[in-house]
Coordinates of N, CA and C and ligand atoms in Angstrom, one line a residue:
X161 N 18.8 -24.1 10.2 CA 18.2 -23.2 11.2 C 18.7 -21.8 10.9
X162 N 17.6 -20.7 11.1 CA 18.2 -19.3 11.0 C 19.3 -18.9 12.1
X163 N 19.8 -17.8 11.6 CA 20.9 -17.5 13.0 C 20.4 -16.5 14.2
X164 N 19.3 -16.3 13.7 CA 18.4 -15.6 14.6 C 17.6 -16.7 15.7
X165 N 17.6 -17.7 15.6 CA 17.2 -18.4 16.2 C 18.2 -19.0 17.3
X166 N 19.5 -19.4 16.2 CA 20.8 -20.2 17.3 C 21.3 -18.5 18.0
X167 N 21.6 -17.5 17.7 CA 22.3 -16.7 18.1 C 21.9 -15.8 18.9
X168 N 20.1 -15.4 18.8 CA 19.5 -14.3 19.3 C 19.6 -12.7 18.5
X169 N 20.3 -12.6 17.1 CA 20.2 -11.7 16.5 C 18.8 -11.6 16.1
X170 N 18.5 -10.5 16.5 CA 16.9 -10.0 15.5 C 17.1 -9.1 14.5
X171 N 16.4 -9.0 13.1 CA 16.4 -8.4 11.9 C 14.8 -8.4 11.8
X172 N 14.6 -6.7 11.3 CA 13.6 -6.6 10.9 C 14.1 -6.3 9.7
X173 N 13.3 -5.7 8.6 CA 13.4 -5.5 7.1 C 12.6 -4.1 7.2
X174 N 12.8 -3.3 6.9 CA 12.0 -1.9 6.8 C 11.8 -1.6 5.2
X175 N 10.8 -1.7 4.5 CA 10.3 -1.2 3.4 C 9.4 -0.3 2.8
X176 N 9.5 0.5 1.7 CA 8.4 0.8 1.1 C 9.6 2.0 0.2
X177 N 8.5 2.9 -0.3 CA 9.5 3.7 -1.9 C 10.3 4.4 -1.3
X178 N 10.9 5.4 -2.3 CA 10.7 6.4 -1.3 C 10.0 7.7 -0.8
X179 N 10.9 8.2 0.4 CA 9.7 9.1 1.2 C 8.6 8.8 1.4
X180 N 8.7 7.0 1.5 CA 7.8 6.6 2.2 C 7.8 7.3 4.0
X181 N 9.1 7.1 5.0 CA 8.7 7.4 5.8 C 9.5 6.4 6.4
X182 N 10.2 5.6 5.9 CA 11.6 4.4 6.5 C 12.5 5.1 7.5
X183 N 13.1 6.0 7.3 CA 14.0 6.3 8.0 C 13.5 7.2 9.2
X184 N 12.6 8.0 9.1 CA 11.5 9.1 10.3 C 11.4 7.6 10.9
X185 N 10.5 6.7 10.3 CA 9.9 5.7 11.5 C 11.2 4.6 12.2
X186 N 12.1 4.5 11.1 CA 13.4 3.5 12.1 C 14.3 4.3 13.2
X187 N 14.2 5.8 12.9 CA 14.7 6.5 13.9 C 14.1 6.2 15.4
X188 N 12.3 6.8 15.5 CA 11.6 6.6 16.0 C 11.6 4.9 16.7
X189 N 11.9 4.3 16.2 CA 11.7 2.8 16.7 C 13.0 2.2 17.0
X190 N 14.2 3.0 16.6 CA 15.3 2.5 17.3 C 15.3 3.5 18.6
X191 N 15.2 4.8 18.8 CA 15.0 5.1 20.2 C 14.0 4.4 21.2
X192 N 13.1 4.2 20.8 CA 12.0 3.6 21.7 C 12.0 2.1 21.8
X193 N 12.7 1.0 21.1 CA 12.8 -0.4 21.1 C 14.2 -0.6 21.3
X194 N 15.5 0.1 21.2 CA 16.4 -0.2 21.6 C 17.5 -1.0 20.4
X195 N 17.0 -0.8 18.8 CA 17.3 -1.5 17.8 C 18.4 -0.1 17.1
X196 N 19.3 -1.1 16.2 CA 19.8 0.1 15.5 C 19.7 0.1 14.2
X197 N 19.5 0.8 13.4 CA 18.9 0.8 12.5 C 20.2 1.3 11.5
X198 N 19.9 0.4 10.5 CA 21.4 0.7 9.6 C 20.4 0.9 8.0
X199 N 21.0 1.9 7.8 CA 19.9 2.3 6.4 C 20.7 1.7 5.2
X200 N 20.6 1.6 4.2 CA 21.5 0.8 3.4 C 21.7 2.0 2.3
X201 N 21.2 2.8 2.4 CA 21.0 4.0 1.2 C 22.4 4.9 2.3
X202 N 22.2 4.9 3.2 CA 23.4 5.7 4.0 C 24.4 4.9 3.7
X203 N 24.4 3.4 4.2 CA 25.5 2.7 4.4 C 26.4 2.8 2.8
X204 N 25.7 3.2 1.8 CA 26.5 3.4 0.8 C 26.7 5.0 0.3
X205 N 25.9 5.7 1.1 CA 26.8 7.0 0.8 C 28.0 7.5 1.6
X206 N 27.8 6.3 3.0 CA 29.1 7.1 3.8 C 30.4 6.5 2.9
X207 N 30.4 4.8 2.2 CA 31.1 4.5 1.1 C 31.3 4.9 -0.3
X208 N 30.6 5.7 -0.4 CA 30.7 6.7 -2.0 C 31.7 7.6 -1.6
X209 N 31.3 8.3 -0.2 CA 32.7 9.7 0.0 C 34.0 8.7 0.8
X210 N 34.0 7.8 1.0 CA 35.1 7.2 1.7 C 36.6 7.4 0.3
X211 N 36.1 7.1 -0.8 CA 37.1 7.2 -2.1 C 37.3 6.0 -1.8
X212 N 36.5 5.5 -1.8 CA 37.2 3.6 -2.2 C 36.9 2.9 -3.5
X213 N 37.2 1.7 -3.8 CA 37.5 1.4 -5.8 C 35.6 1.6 -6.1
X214 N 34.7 1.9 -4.7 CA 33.6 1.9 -5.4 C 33.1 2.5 -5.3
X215 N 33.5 3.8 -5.0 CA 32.8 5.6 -4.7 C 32.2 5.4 -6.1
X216 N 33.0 5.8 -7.4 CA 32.0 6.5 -8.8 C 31.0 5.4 -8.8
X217 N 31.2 4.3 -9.0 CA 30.4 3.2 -9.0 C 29.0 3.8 -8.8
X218 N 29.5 4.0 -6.7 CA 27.9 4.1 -6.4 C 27.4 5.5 -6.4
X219 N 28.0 6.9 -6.6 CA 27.4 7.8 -7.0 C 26.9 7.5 -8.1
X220 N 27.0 7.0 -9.4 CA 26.5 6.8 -10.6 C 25.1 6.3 -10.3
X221 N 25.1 5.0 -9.8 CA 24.0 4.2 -9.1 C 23.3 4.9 -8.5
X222 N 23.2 5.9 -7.8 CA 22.7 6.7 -6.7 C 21.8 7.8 -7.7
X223 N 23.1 8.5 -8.1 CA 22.4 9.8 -9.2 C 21.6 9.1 -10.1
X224 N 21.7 7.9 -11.1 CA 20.7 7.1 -11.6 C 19.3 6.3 -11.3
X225 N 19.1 6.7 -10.1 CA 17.7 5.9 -9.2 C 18.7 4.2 -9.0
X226 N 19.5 4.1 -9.5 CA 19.4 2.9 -10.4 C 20.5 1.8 -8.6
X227 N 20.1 0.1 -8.7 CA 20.3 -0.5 -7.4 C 22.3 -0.5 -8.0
X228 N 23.0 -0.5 -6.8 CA 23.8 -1.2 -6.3 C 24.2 -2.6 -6.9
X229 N 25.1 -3.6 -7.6 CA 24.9 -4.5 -6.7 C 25.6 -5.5 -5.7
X230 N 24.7 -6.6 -5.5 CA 24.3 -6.5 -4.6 C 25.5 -7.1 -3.6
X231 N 26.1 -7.7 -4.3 CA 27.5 -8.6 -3.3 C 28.1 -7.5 -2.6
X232 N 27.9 -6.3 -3.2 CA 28.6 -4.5 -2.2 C 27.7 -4.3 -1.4
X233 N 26.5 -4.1 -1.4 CA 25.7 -4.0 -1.0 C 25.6 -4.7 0.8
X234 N 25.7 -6.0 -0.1 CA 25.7 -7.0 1.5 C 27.0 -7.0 2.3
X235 N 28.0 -6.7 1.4 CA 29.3 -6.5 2.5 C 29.5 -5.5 3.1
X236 N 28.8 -4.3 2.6 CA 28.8 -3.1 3.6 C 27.1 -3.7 5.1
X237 N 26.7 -4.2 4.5 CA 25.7 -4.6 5.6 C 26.3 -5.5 6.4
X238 N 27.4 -6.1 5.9 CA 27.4 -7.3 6.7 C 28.6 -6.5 7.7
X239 N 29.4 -5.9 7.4 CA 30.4 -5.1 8.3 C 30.1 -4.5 9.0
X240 N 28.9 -3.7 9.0 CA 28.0 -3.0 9.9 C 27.3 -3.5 10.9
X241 N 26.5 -4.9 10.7 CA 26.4 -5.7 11.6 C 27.5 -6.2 12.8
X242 N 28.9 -7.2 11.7 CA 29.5 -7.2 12.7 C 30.5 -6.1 13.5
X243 N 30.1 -4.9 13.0 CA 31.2 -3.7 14.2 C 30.5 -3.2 14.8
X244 N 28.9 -3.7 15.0 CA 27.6 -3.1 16.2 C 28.1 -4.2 17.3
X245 N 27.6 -3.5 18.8 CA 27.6 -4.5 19.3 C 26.4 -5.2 20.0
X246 N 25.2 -4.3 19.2 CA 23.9 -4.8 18.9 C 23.4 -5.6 18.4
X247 N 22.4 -6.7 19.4 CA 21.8 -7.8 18.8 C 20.6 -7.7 17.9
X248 N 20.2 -6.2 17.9 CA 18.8 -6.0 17.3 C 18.9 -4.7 16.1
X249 N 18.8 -5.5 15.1 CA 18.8 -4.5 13.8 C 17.4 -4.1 12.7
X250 N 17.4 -2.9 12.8 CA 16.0 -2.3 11.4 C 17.0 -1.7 10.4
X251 N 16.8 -2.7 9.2 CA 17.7 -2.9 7.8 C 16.8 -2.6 7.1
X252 N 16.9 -0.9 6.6 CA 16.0 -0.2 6.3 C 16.3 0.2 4.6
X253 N 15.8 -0.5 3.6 CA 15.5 0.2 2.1 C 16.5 -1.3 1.6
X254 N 16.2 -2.7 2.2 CA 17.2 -3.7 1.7 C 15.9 -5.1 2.4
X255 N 15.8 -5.3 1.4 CA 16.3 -6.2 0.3 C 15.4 -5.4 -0.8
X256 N 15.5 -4.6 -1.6 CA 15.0 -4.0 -3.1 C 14.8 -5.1 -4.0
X257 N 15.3 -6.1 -3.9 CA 14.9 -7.2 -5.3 C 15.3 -8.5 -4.9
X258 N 15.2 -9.6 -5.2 CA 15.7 -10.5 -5.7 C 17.0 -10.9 -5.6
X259 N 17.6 -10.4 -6.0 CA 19.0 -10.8 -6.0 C 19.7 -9.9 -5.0
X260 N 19.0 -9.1 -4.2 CA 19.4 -9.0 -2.8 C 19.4 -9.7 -1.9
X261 N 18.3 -10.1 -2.1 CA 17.7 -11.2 -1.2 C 18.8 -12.6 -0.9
X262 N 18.9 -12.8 -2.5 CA 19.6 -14.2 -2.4 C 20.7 -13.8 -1.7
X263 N 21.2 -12.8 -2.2 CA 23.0 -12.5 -1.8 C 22.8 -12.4 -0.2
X264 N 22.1 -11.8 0.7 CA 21.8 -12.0 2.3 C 21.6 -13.0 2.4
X265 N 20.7 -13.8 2.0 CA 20.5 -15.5 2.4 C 21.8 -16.4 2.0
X266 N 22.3 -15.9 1.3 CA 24.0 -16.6 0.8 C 25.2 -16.4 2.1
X267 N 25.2 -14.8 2.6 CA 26.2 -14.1 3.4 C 25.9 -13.9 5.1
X268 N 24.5 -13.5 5.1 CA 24.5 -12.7 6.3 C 23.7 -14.0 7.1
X269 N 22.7 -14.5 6.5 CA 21.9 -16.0 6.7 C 21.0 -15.1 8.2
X270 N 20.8 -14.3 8.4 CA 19.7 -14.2 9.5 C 18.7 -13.8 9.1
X271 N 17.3 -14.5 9.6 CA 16.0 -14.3 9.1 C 15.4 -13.6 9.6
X272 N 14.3 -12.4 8.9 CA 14.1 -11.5 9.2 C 13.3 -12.0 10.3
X273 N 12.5 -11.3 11.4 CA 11.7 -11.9 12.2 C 10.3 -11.3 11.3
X274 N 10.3 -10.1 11.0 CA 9.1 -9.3 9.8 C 9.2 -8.7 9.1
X275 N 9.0 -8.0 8.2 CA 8.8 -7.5 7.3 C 8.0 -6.1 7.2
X276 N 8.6 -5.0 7.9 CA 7.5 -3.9 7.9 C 7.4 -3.0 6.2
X277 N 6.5 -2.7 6.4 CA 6.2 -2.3 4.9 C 5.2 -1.0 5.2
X278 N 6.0 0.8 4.5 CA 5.2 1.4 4.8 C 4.8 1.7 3.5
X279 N 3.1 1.5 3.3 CA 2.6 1.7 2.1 C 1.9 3.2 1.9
X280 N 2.3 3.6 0.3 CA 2.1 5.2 0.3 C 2.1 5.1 -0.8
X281 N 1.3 6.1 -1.8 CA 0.7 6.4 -3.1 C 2.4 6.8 -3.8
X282 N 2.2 6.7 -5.0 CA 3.2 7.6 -5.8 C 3.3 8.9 -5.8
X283 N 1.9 9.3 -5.7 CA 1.7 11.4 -5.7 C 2.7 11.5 -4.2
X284 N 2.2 10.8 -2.7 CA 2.7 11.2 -1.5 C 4.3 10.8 -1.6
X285 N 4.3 9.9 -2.1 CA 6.2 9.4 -2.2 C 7.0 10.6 -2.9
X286 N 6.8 10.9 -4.1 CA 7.2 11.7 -4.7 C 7.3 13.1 -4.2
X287 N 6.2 13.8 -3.8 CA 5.8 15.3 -2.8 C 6.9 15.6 -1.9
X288 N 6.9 14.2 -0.9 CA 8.0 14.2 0.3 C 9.3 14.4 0.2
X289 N 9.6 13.3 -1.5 CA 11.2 13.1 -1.7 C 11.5 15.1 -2.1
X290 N 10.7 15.2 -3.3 CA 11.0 16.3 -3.1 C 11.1 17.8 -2.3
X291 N 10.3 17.7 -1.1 CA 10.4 18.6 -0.2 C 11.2 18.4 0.8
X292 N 12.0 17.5 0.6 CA 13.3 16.6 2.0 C 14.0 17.7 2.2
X293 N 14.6 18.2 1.0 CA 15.3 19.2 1.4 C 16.8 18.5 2.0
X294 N 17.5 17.7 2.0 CA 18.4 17.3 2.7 C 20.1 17.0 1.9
X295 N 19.6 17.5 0.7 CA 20.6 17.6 -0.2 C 20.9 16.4 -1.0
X296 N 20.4 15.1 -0.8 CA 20.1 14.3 -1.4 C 20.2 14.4 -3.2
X297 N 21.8 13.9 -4.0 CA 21.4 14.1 -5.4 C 20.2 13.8 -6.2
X298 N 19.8 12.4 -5.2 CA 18.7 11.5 -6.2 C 17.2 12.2 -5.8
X299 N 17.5 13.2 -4.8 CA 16.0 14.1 -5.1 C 15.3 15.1 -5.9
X300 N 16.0 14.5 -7.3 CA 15.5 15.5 -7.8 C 14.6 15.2 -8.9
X301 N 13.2 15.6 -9.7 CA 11.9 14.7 -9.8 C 12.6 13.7 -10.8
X302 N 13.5 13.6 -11.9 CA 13.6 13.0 -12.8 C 14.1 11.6 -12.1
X303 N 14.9 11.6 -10.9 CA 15.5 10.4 -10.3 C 14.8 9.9 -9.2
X304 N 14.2 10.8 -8.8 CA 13.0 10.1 -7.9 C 11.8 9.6 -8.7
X305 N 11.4 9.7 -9.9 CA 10.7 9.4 -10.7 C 11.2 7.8 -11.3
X306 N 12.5 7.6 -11.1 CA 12.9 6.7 -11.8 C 13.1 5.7 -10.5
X307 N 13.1 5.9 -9.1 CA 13.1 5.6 -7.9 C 12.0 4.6 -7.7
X308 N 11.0 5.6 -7.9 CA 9.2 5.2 -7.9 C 9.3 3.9 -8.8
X309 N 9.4 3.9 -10.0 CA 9.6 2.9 -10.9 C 10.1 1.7 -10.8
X310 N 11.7 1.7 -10.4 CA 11.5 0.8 -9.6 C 11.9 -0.2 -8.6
X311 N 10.3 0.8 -7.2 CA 9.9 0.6 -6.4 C 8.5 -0.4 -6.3
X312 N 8.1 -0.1 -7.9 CA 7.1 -0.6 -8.0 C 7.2 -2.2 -8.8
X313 N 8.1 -1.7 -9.8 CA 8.7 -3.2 -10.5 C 9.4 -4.2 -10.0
X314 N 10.4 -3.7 -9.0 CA 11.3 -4.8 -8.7 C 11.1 -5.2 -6.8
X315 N 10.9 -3.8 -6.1 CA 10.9 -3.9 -4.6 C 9.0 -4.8 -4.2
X316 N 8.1 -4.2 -4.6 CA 6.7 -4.3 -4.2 C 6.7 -6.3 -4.9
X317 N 7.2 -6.9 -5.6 CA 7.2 -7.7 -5.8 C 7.5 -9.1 -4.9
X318 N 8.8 -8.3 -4.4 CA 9.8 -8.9 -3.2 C 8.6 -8.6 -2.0
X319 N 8.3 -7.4 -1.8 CA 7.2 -7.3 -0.4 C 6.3 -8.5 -0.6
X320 N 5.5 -8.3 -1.6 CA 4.2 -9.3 -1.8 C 4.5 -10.8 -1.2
X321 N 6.2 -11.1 -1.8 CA 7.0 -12.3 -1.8 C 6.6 -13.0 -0.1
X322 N 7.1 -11.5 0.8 CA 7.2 -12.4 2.3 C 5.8 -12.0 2.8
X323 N 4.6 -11.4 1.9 CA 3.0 -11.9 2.8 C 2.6 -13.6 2.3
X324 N 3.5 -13.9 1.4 CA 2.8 -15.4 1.2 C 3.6 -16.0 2.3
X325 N 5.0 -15.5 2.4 CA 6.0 -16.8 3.8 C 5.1 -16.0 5.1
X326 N 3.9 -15.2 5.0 CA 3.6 -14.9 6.3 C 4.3 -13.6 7.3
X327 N 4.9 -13.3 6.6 CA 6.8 -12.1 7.0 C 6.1 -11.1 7.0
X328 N 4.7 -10.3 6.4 CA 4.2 -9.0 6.3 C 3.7 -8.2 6.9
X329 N 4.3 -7.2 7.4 CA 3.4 -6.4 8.0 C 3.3 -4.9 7.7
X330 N 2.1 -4.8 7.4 CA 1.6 -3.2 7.0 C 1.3 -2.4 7.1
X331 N 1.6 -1.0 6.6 CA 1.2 0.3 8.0 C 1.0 0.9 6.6
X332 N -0.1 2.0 7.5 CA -0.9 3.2 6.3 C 0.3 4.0 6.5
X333 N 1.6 4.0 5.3 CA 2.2 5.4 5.7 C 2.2 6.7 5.2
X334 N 0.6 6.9 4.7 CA 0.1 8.3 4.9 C -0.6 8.9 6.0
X335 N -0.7 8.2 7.2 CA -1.0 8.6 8.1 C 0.4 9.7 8.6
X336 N -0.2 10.6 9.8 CA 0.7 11.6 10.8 C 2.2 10.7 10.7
X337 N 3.5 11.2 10.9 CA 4.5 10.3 11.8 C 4.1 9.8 13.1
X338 N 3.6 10.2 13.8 CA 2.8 10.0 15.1 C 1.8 8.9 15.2
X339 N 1.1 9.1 14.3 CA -0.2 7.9 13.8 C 0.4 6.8 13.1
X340 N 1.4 6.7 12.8 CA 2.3 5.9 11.8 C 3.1 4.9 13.1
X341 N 3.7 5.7 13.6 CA 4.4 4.9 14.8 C 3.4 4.3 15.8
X342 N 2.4 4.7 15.8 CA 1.6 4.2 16.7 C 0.8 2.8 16.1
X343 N 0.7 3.0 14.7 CA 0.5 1.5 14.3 C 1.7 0.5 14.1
X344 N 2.8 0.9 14.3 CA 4.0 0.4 14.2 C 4.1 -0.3 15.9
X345 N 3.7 0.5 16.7 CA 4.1 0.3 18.1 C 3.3 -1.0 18.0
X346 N 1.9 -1.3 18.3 CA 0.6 -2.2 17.5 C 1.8 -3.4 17.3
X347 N 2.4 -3.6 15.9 CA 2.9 -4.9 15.1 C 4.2 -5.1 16.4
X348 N 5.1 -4.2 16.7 CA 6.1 -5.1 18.0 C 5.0 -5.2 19.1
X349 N 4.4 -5.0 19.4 CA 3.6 -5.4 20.7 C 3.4 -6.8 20.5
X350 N 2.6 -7.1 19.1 CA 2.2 -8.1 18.6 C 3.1 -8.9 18.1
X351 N 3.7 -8.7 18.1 CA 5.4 -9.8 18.2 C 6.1 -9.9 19.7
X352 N 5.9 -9.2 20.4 CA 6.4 -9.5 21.7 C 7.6 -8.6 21.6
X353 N 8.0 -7.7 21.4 CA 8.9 -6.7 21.3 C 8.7 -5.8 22.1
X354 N 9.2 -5.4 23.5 CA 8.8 -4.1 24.0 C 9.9 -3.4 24.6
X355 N 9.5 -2.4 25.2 CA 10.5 -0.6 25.2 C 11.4 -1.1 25.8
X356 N 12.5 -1.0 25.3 CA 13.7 -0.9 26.1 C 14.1 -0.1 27.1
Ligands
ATP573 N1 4.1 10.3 8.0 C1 4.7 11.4 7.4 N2 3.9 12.4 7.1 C2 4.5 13.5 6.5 N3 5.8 13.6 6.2 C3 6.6 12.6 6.5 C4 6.1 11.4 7.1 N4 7.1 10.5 7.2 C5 8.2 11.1 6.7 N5 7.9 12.3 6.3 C6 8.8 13.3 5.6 O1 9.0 12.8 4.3 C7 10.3 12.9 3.9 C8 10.9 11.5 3.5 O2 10.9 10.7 4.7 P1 12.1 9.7 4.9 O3 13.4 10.3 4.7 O4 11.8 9.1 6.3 O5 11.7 8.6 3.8 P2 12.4 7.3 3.3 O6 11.4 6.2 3.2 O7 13.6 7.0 4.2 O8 12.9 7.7 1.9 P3 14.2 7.2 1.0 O9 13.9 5.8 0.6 O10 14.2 8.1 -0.1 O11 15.4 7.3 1.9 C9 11.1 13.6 5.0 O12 11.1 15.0 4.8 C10 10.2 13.3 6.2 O13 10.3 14.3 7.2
LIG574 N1 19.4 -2.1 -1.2 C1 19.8 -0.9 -1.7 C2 19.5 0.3 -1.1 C3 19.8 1.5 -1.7 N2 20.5 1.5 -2.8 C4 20.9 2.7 -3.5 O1 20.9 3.9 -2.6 C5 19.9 4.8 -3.1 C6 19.2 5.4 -1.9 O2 18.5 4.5 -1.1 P1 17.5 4.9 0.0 O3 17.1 3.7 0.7 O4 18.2 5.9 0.9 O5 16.3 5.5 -0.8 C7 19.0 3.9 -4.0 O6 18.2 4.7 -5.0 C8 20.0 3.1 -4.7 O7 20.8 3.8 -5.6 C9 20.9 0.3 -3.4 O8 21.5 0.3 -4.5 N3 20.5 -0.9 -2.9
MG575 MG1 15.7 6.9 3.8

């Protein structure tokens, strides 16, 4: 049995490239649903500046487009989870591949309840990352370029994975932020999720 079931933890999975729009909409839907939203792209840059044995590691990884992996990956998620004292989490830019996946279903064992997925052209992913403006090393076109790549080879594969277990759900995220959350609001309604 999942632990979402024996325990009452909920996980959603938040995906798509970047500047798709993951973090604008988890912000937005952790204020209004009451969830907290742990980005996994944060969760390892607040552990790059910490100076611990795996700071160079993951700046390298980071300035390279290139993944983590994943056994760090999941223990920084998994410590995050248990020092919330939050039953409801949006685990936003995770599971990227495969062997993410396995390593959460090995460690963390709670099943996602869905799978949101914001879908967005390469031209708009790219446009965004680079206009962020946020200081971001890996925004710069050659690593966001290598981001897109793969986002497309290794993450969109894993997405496609949970529309066959039924886990999918999809939003235009070239639509407004506005218009975006509002088809977002749509999929928790339609799960039974409402305003906290
Ligand atoms: N629907 C939207 N329309 C226009 N701009 C948007 C939209 N959503 C987000 N943005 C802008 O695009 C940029 C990227 O958004 P965001 O940081 O949320 O993407 P992300 O999916 O978290 O990317 P990454 O995977 O690189 O962290 C930000 O500058 C944000 O303000
Ligand atoms: N599952 C993950 C998520 C992220 N990374 C690394 O962090 C970078 C930034 O991630 P964003 O979600 O903020 O875009 C990403 O390019 C990877 O280097 C990871 O390794 N594994
Ligand atoms: Mg983000």
């Amino acid at each position: 049995m999942s632990r979402s079931s024996a325990n009452g933890v909920t996980v959603i999975f938040v995906l798509g490239g970047p500047g798709s729009g993951k973090g604008t909409q988890c912000k937005k839907i952790a204020k209004h649903y009451g969830f907290s939203h742990l980005s996994v792209g944060d969760l390892l840059r607040v552990e790059m500046e910490s100076g611990s044995a795996d700071s160079a590691m993951i700046k390298n990884m980071q300035k390279e487009g290139k993944l983590v992996p994943s056994d760090i990956v999941v223990k920084l998620l998994q410590r995050a989870i248990q020092e919330n004292g939050n039953n409801k989490f949006l685990i936003d830019g995770f599971p990227r591949n495969e062997e993410n996946l396995s390593a959460y279903d090995a460690v963390i064992k709670i099943e996602p309840k869905f799978v949101l997925y914001l879908e967005c052209s390469e031209d708009v992913m790219i446009q965004r990352a680079l206009n962020r403006n946020q200081g971001r090393e890996d925004d710069q076109i050659e690593t966001i370029k290598k981001r897109v790549k793969l986002f497309f080879e290794s993450t969109l594969p894993m997405i496609e994975y949970f529309g066959t277990k039924g886990k999918l759900c999809k939003v235009n995220g070239e639509k407004s932020v506005e218009e975006v959350f509002e088809e977002i609001k749509g999929i928790f309604s339609s799960h039974e999720i409402s305003k906290s």
